[in-house]
Coordinates of C-alpha atoms (C1' of nucleotides) in Angstrom, one line a residue:
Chain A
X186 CA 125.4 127.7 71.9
X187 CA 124.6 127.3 75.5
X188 CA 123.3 130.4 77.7
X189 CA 125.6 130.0 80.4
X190 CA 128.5 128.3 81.4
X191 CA 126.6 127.6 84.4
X192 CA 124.6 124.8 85.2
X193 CA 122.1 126.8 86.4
X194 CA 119.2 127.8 83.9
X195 CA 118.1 131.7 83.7
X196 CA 114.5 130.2 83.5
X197 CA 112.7 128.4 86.2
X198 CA 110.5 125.7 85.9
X199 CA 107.5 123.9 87.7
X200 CA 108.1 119.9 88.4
X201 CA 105.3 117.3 88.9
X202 CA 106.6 114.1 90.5
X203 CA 104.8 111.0 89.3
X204 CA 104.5 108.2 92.0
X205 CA 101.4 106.2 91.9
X206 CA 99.8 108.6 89.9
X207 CA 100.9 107.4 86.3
X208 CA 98.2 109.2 84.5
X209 CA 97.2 112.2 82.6
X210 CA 93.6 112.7 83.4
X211 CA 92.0 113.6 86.6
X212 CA 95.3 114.0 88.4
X213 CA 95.1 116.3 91.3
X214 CA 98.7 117.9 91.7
X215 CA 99.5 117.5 87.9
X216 CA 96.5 119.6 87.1
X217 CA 97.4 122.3 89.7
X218 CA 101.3 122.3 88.3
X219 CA 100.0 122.9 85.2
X220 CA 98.0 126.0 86.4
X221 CA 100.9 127.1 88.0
X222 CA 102.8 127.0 85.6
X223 CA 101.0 128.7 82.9
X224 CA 100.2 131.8 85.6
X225 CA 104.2 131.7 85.9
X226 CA 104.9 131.1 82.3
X227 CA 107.8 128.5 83.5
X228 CA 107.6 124.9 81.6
X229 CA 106.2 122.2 83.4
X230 CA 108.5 119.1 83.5
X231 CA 107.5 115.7 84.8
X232 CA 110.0 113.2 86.9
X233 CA 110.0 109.8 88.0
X234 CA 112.1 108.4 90.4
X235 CA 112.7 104.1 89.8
X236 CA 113.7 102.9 93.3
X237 CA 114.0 99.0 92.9
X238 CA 115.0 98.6 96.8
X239 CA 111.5 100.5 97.4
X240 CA 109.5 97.9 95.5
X241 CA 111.7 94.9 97.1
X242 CA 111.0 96.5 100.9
X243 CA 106.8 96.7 100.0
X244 CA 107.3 93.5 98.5
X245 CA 106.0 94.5 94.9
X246 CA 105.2 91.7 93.1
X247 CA 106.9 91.3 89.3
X248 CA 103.3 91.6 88.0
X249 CA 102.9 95.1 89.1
X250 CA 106.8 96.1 88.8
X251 CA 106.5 95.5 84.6
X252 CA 102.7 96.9 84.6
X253 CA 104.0 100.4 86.4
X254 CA 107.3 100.1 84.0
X255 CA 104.9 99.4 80.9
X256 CA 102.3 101.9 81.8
X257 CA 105.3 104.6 82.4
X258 CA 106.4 104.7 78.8
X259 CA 102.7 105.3 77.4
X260 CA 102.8 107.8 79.7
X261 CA 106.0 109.4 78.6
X262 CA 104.7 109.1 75.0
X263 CA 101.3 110.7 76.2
X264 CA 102.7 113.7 78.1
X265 CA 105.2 114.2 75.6
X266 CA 102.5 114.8 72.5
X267 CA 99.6 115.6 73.7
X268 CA 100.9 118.1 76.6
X269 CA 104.1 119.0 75.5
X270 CA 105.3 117.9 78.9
X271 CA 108.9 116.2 79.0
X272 CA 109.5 112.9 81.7
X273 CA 112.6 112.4 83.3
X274 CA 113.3 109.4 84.2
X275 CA 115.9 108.6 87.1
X276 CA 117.0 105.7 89.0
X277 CA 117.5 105.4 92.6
X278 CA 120.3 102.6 93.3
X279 CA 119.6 103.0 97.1
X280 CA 116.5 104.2 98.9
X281 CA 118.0 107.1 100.3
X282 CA 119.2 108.4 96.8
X283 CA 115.8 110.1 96.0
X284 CA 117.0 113.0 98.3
X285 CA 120.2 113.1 96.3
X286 CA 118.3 112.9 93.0
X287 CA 115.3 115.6 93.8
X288 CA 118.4 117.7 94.9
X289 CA 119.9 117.2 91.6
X290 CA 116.6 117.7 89.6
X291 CA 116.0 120.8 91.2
X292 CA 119.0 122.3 90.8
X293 CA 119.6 121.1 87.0
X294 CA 116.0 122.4 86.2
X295 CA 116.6 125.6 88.4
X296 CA 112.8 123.8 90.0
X297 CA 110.9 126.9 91.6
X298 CA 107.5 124.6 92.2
X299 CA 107.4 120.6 93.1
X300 CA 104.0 119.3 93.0
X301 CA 103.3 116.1 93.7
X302 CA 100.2 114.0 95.5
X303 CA 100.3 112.3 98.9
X304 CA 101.2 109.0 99.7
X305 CA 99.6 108.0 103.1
X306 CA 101.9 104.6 103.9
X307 CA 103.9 105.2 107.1
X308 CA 107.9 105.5 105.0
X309 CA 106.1 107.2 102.2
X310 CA 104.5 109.7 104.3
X311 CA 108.6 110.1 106.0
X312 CA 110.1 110.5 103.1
X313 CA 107.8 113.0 101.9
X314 CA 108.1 115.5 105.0
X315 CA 112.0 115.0 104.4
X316 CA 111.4 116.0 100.6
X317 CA 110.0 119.4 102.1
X318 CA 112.2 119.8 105.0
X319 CA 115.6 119.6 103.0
X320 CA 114.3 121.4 99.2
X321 CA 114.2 124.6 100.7
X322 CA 114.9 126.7 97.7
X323 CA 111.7 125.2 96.1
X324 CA 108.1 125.6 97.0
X325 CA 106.9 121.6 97.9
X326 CA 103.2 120.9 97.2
X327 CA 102.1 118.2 98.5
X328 CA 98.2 117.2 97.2
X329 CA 95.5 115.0 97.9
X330 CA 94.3 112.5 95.7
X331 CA 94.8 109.2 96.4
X332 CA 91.0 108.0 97.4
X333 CA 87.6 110.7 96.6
X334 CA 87.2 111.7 100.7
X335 CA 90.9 112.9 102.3
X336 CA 91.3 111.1 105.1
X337 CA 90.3 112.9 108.2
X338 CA 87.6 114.2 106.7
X339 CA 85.3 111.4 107.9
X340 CA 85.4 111.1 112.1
X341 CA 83.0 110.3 114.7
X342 CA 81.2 113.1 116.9
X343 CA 83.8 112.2 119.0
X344 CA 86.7 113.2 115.8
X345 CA 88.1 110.0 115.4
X346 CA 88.6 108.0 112.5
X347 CA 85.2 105.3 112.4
X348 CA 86.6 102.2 113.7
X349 CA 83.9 100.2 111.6
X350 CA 82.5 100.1 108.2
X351 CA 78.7 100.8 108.0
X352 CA 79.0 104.1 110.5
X353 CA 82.0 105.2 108.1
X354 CA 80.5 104.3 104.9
X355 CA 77.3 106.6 106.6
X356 CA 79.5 109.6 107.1
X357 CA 81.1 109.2 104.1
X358 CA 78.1 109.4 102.0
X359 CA 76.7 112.4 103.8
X360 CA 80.2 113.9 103.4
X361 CA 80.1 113.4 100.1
X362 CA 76.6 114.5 99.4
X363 CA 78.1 117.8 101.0
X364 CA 81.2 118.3 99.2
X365 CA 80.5 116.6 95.4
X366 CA 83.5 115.0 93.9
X367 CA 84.8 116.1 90.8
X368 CA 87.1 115.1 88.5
X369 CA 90.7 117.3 87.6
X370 CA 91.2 118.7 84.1
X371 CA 93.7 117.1 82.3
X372 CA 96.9 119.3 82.1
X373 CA 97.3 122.8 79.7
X374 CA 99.1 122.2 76.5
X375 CA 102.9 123.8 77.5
X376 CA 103.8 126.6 75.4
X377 CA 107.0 127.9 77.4
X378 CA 110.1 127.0 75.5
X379 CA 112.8 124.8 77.6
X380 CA 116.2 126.2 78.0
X381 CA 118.5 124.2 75.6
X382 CA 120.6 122.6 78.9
X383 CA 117.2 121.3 80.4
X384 CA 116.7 120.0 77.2
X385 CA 120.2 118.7 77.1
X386 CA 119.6 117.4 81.3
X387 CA 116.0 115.7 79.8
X388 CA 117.2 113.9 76.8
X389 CA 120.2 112.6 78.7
X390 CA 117.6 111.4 81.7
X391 CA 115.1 109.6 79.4
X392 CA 115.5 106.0 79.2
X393 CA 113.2 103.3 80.8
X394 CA 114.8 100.9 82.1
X395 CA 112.8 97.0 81.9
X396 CA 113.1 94.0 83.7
X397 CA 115.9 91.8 82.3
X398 CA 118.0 88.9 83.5
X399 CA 121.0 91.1 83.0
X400 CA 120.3 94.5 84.8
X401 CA 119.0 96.1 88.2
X402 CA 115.7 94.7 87.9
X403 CA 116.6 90.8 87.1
X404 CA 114.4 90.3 90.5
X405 CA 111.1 91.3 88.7
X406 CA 111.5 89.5 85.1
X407 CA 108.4 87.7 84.4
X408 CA 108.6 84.4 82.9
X409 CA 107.9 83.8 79.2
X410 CA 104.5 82.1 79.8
X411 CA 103.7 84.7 82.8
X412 CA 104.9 87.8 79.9
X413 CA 102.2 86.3 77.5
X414 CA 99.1 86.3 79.5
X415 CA 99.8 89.7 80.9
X416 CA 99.9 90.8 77.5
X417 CA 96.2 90.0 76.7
X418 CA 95.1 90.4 80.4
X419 CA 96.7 93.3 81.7
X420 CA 96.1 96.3 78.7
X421 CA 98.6 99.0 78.9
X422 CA 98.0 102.7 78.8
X423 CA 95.0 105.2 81.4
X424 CA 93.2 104.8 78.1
X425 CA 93.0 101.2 78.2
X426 CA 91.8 101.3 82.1
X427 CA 89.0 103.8 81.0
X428 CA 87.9 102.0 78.6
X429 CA 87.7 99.4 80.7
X430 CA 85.8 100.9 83.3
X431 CA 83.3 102.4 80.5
X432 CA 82.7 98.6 79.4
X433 CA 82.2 97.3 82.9
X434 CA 79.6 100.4 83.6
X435 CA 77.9 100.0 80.4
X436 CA 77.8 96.3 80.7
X437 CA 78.4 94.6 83.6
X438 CA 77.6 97.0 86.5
X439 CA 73.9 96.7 86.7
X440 CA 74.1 92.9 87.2
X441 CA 77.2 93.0 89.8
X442 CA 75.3 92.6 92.9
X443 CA 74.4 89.0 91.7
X444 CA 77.3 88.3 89.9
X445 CA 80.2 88.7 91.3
X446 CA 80.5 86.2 93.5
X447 CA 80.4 83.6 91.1
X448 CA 84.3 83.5 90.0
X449 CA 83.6 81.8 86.6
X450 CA 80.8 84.6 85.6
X451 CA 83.6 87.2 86.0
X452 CA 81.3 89.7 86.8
X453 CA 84.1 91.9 88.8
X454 CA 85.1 95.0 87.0
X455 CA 89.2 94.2 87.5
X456 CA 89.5 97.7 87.4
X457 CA 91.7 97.3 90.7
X458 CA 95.4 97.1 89.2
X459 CA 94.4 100.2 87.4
X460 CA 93.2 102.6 90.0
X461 CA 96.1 100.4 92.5
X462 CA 98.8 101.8 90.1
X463 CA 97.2 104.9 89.6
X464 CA 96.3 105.0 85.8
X465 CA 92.8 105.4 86.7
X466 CA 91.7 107.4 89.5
X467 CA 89.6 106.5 92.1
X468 CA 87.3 109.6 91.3
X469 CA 86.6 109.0 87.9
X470 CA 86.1 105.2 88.9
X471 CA 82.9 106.7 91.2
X472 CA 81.8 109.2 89.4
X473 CA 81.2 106.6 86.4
X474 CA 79.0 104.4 88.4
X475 CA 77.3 107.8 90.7
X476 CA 76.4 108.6 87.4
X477 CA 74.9 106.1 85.6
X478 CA 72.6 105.8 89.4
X479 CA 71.2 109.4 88.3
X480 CA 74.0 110.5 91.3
X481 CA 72.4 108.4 94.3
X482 CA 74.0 106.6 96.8
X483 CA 71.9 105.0 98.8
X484 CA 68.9 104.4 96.5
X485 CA 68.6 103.4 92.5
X486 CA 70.3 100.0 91.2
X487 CA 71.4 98.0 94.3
X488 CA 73.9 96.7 92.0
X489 CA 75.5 99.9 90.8
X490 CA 75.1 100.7 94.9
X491 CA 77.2 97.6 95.5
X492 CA 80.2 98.1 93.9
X493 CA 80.1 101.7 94.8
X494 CA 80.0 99.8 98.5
X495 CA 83.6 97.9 97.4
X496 CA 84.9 101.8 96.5
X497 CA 84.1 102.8 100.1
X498 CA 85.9 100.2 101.5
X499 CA 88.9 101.0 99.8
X500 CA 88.5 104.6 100.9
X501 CA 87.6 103.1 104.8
X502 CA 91.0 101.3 104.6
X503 CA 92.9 103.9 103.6
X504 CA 91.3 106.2 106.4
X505 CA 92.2 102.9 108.4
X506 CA 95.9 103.0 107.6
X507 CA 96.3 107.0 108.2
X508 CA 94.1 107.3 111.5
X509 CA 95.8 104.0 113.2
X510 CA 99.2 103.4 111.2
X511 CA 100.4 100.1 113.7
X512 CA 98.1 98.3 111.2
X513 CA 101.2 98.7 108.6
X514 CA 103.7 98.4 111.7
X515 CA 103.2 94.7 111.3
X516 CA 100.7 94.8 114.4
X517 CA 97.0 93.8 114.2
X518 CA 94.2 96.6 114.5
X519 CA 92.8 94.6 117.8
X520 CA 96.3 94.3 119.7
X521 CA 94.6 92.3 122.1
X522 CA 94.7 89.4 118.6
X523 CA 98.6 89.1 118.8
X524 CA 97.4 87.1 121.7
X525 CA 97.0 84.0 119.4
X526 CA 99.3 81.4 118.5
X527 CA 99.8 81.6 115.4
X528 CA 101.3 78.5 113.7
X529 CA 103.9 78.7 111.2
X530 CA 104.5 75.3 109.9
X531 CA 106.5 75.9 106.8
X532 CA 104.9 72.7 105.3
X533 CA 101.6 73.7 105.8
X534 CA 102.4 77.5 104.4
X535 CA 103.6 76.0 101.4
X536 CA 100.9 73.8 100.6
X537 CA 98.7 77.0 100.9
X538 CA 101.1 78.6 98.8
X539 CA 101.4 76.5 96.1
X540 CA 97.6 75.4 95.8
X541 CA 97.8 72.1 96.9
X542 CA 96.0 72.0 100.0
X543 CA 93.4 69.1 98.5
X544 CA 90.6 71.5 99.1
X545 CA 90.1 72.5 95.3
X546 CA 88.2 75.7 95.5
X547 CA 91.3 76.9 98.0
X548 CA 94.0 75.8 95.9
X549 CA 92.0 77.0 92.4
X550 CA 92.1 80.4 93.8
X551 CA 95.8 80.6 94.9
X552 CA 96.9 78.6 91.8
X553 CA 95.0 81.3 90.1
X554 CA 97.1 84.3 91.9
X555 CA 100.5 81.9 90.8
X556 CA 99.6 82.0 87.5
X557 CA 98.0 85.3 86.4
X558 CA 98.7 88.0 89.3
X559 CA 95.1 88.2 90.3
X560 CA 92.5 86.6 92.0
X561 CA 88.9 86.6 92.1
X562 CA 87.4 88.8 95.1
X563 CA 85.6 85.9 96.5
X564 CA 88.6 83.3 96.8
X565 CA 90.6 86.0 98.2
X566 CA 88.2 85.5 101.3
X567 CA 88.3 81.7 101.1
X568 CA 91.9 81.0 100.8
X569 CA 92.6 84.0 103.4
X570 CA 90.2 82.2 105.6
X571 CA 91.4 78.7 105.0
X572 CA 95.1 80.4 106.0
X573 CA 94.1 82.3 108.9
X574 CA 91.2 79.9 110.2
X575 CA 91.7 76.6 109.2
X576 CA 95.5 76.8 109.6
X577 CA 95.4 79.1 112.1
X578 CA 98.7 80.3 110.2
X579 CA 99.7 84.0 110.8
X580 CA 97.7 86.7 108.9
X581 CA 100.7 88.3 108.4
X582 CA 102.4 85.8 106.0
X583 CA 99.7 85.3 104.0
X584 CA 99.2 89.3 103.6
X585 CA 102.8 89.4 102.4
X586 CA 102.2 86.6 99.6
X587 CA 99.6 88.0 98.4
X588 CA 101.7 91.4 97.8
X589 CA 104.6 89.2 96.7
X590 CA 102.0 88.3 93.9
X591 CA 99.0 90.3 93.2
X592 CA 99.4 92.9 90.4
X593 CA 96.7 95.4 92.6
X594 CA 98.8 94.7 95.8
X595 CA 98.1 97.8 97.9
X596 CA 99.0 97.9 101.0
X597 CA 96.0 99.3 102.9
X598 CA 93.2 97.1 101.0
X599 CA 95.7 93.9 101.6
X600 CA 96.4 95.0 105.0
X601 CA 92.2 95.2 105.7
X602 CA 91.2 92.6 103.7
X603 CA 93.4 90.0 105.8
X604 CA 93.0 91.4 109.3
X605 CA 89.4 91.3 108.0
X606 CA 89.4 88.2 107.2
X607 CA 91.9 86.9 110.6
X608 CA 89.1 88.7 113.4
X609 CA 92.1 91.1 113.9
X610 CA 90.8 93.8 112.1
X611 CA 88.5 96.6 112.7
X612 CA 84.9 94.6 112.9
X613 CA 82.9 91.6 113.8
X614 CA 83.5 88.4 116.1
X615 CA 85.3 85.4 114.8
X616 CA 82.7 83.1 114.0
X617 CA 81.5 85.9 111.8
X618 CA 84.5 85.0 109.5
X619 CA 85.0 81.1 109.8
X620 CA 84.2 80.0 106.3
X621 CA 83.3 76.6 105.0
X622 CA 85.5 76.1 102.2
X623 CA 83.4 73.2 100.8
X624 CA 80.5 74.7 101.1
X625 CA 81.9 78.1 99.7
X626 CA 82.9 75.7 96.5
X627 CA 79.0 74.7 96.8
X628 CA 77.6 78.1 96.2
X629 CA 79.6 80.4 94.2
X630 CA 81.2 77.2 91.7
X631 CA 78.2 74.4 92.0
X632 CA 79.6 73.0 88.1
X633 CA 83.4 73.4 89.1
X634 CA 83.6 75.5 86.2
X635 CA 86.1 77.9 87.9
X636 CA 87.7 75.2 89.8
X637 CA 88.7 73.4 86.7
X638 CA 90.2 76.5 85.3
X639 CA 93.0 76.4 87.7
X640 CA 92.8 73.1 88.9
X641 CA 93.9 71.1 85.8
X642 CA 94.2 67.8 87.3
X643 CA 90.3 67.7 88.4
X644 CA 89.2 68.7 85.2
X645 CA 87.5 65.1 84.2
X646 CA 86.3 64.8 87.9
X647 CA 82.7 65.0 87.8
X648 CA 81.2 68.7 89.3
X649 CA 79.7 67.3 92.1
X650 CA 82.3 65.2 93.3
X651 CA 84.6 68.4 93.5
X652 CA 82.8 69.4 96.6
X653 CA 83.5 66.3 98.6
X654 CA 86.9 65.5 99.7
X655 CA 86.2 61.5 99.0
X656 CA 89.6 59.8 97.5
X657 CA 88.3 59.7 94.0
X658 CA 90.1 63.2 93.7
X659 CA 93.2 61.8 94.6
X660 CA 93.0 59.0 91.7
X661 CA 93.1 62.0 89.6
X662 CA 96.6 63.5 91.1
X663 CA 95.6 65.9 93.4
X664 CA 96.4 66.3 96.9
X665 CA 95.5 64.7 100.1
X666 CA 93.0 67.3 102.5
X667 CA 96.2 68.3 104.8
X668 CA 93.7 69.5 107.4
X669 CA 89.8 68.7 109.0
X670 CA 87.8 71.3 108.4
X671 CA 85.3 70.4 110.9
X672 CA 88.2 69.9 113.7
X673 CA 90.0 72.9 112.5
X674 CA 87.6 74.9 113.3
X675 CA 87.2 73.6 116.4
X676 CA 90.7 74.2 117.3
X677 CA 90.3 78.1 115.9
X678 CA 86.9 78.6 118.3
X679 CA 89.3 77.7 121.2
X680 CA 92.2 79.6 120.7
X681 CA 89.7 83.2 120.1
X682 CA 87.9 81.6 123.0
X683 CA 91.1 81.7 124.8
X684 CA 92.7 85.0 124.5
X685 CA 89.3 86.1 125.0
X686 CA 89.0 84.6 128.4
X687 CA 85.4 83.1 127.0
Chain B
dT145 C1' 80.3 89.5 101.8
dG146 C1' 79.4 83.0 107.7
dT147 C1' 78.3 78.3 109.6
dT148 C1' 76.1 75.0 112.4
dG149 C1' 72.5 72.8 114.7
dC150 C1' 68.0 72.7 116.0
dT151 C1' 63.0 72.9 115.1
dT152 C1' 59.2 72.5 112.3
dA153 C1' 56.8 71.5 108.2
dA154 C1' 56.1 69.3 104.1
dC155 C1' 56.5 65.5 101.4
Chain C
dT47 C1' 64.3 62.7 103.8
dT48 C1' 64.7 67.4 102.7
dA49 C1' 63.8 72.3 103.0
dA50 C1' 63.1 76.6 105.4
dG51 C1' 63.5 79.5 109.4
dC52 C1' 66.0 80.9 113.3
dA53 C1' 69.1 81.3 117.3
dA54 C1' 73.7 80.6 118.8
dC55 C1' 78.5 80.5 118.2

DNA sequence: TGTTGCTTAAC
DNA sequence: TTAAGCAAC
């Protein structure tokens, strides 16, 4: 027998929104719902919101759309028996549905608390404020979490966001010497009962919805071949990406400095499409390596001091993003870049695209990204620089197919990483970034091991002869160079020399 | 988280 | 002829 004829429920409940927070441990706003509602003795309830047009607008690649789908439904099944926590699950046909939906949930649930953490992306951040501007029955909490130092907490005397790395990474060391980082409890058990209509509004609001050729989501299918190596590569569950951080820490860590970049050593943690998605936490991610360097920073293991070094540039980027947000307005951090002419030969683009560029540590690494959603940290800097620099091809469109394709696609790191790697970003001159890509091959894959990974064509070419471009390579089926490397560069000196008035 | 070109030294 | 060191881009 129902309670009421009502839809309205005589008991209230606390709601904690999952967004890119898909995880059970050391979750900020989850952990504080769950205190919340124990002191209120209301049952907490989680919600997530599918909005396909979202992931189509930030270009989310079909990697990442079945990895967040997959790693949803451990996460029901987690919060469900260990925590007693319910997840709704609701679909958002348009963008501007979620209102419509959070309205809904809110009211079905009879909602007195909303906790969920920040986003810091410019329409994230919008729809957010409008989440709290229109639920005004319902107390909106919105919490940090997203990177170990809120941004804004690291500025210059001068209380701006540090436009470069090595005085930020300073501060934020110091800062977080000051204020140590620690993890979130994982949430109470729930011991309030749910009224039998939530239960009813819950059960009906259940169902995850997966990619198929047939439904909303035909756009992100993965092909059969693409479905099989993201099975072995791409373990599913915040279990799995501990475990695969406490393997990299107790194996790998102490050798990264000199390792990892050498792409066929694979001494990288690819931790990055965990604590991207948010199964890990960025927190726990640090804290792992702070400890295993008896909690130093800036002495210890200069390995283990490394990698904490690739953390802090994730947490620089995102400070990046929130202090100076024309970076994800499509306009370069130095304005004075969109001064270059770009080229945008579509010819050209799609050579790069498709790895067949004829220079083979280039086209390994983007033949890599087709294939398997990643791609090694150091070809992401030579086939960003062959893009940017040697086709002097807009930043832009290479940021975007990288996101189109990368499983850890996250918009500030992307965002950095190419403007970075373009001289438009926040540091250094442009012949500070004009990479060789032969002699990039040279160093960090002198046997072609990595190259003939990818590169399946080369794979009886001889390893020296990979880093020549001589026309053996092409008896073998692969491409023609389709640029000088030597002129190209040439050409790119000039056109910074030009805006530059140099 | 680079490359090139020049100098010098050592075969 | 090659390697190492260093300034300049």
């Amino acid at each position: 027998m129902p309670l009421s004829k009502k839809n309205k429920l005589s008991s209230q409940t606390v709601v904690h929104w999952f967004r890119v927070d898909l995880r059970t441990s050391d979750n900020a706003a989850l952990h504080l719902a769950s205190l919340k509602a124990k002191r209120e003795r209301m049952p907490l309830i989680g919600l997530y919101i599918i909005s396909a047009k979202d992931w189509k607008r930030h270009d989310a690649s079909n990697w990442k759309v079945n990895f967040i789908l997959k790693n949803l439904s451990t996460l029901k099944v987690d919060l469900e028996t260990k925590f007693s926590i319910p997840l709704i699950i609701k679909v958002a046909e348009n963008i501007k549905d979620v209102y419509e939906i959070l309205k809904n949930v809110v009211e079905k649930l009879d909602t007195k608390y909303l906790y969920f953490n920040q986003e810091y992306e410019v329409h994230e951040n919008q729809r957010d404020e409008m989440v709290q501007a229109i639920l005004d029955s319902v107390e909106v909490k919105r919490i940090h979490d997203q990177c170990i130092v809120m941004p804004g907490s690291v500025l210059t005397q001068e209380g701006n966001i540090p436009k470069v790395f090595t005085p930020f990474k300073r501060s934020w060391i110091k800062f977080v010497y000051q204020s140590p980082v620690k993890t979130f409890p994982s949430p109470e058990k729930s011991e309030v009962e749910l009224q039998p209509l939530a239960e009813d509004y819950i059960r009906s609001n259940s169902t995850i919805p997966f990619p198929n050729h047939d439904n909303f989501l035909n756009d992100f299918v993965l092909s059969t071949e693409k479905a099989d190596f993201f099975k072995t590569y791409y373990p599913i569950g915040e279990d799995s990406g501990l475990a695969r951080l406490t393997e990299f820490v107790e194996k790998k860590i102490e050798k990264y400095k000199v390792t990892r970049d050498y792409p066929a050593l694979e001494g990288t943690s690819n931790l990055s499409p965990y604590i991207t998605n948010g199964i890990i936490s960025s927190r726990t991610a640090f804290l792992a390596a702070f400890k295993k360097n008896n909690e130093r920073l800036e002495s210890g293991n200069e390995n283990i001091t490394t990698w904490i070094s690739e953390i802090i540039w994730r947490e620089f980027y995102k400070h990046i993003l929130v202090g100076y947000p024309r970076v994800s307005k499509n306009k370069p951090f130095k304005l004075e870049t969109d001064n270059i002419q770009w080229n945008y030969d579509e010819k050209l683009f799609k050579a790069w695209c498709d790895g067949k560029t004829g220079y083979p540590f280039v086209d390994a690494g983007m033949r890599e990204l087709n294939t398997t959603g990643r791609m090694h940290n150091r070809l992401r800097m030579v086939v960003s620089n062959f893009l940017t620099k040697d086709l002097l091809i807009d930043w832009r469109l290479g940021e975007r197919y990288f996101m189109q394709n990368l499983i850890d696609g996250d918009l500030s790191s992307n965002n950095g990483g190419w403007q970075w790697s373009a001289s438009t970003g926040t540091d250094s001159q442009p012949y500070f970034r004009l990479f060789n890509p032969i002699l990039q091959s040279k160093k960090f894959d002198k046997d072609g091991v990595y190259i003939k990974k990818y590169v399946k064509e080369l794979r009886n070419c001889s390893g020296s002869s990979l880093h020549t471009l001589t026309a053996q390579l092409q008896s073998f089926g692969y491409p023609k160079p389709i640029v000088d490397h030597s002129t190209a560069r040439e050409l790119c000196l000039t056109e910074f020399k030009r805006i530059y008035n140099k």
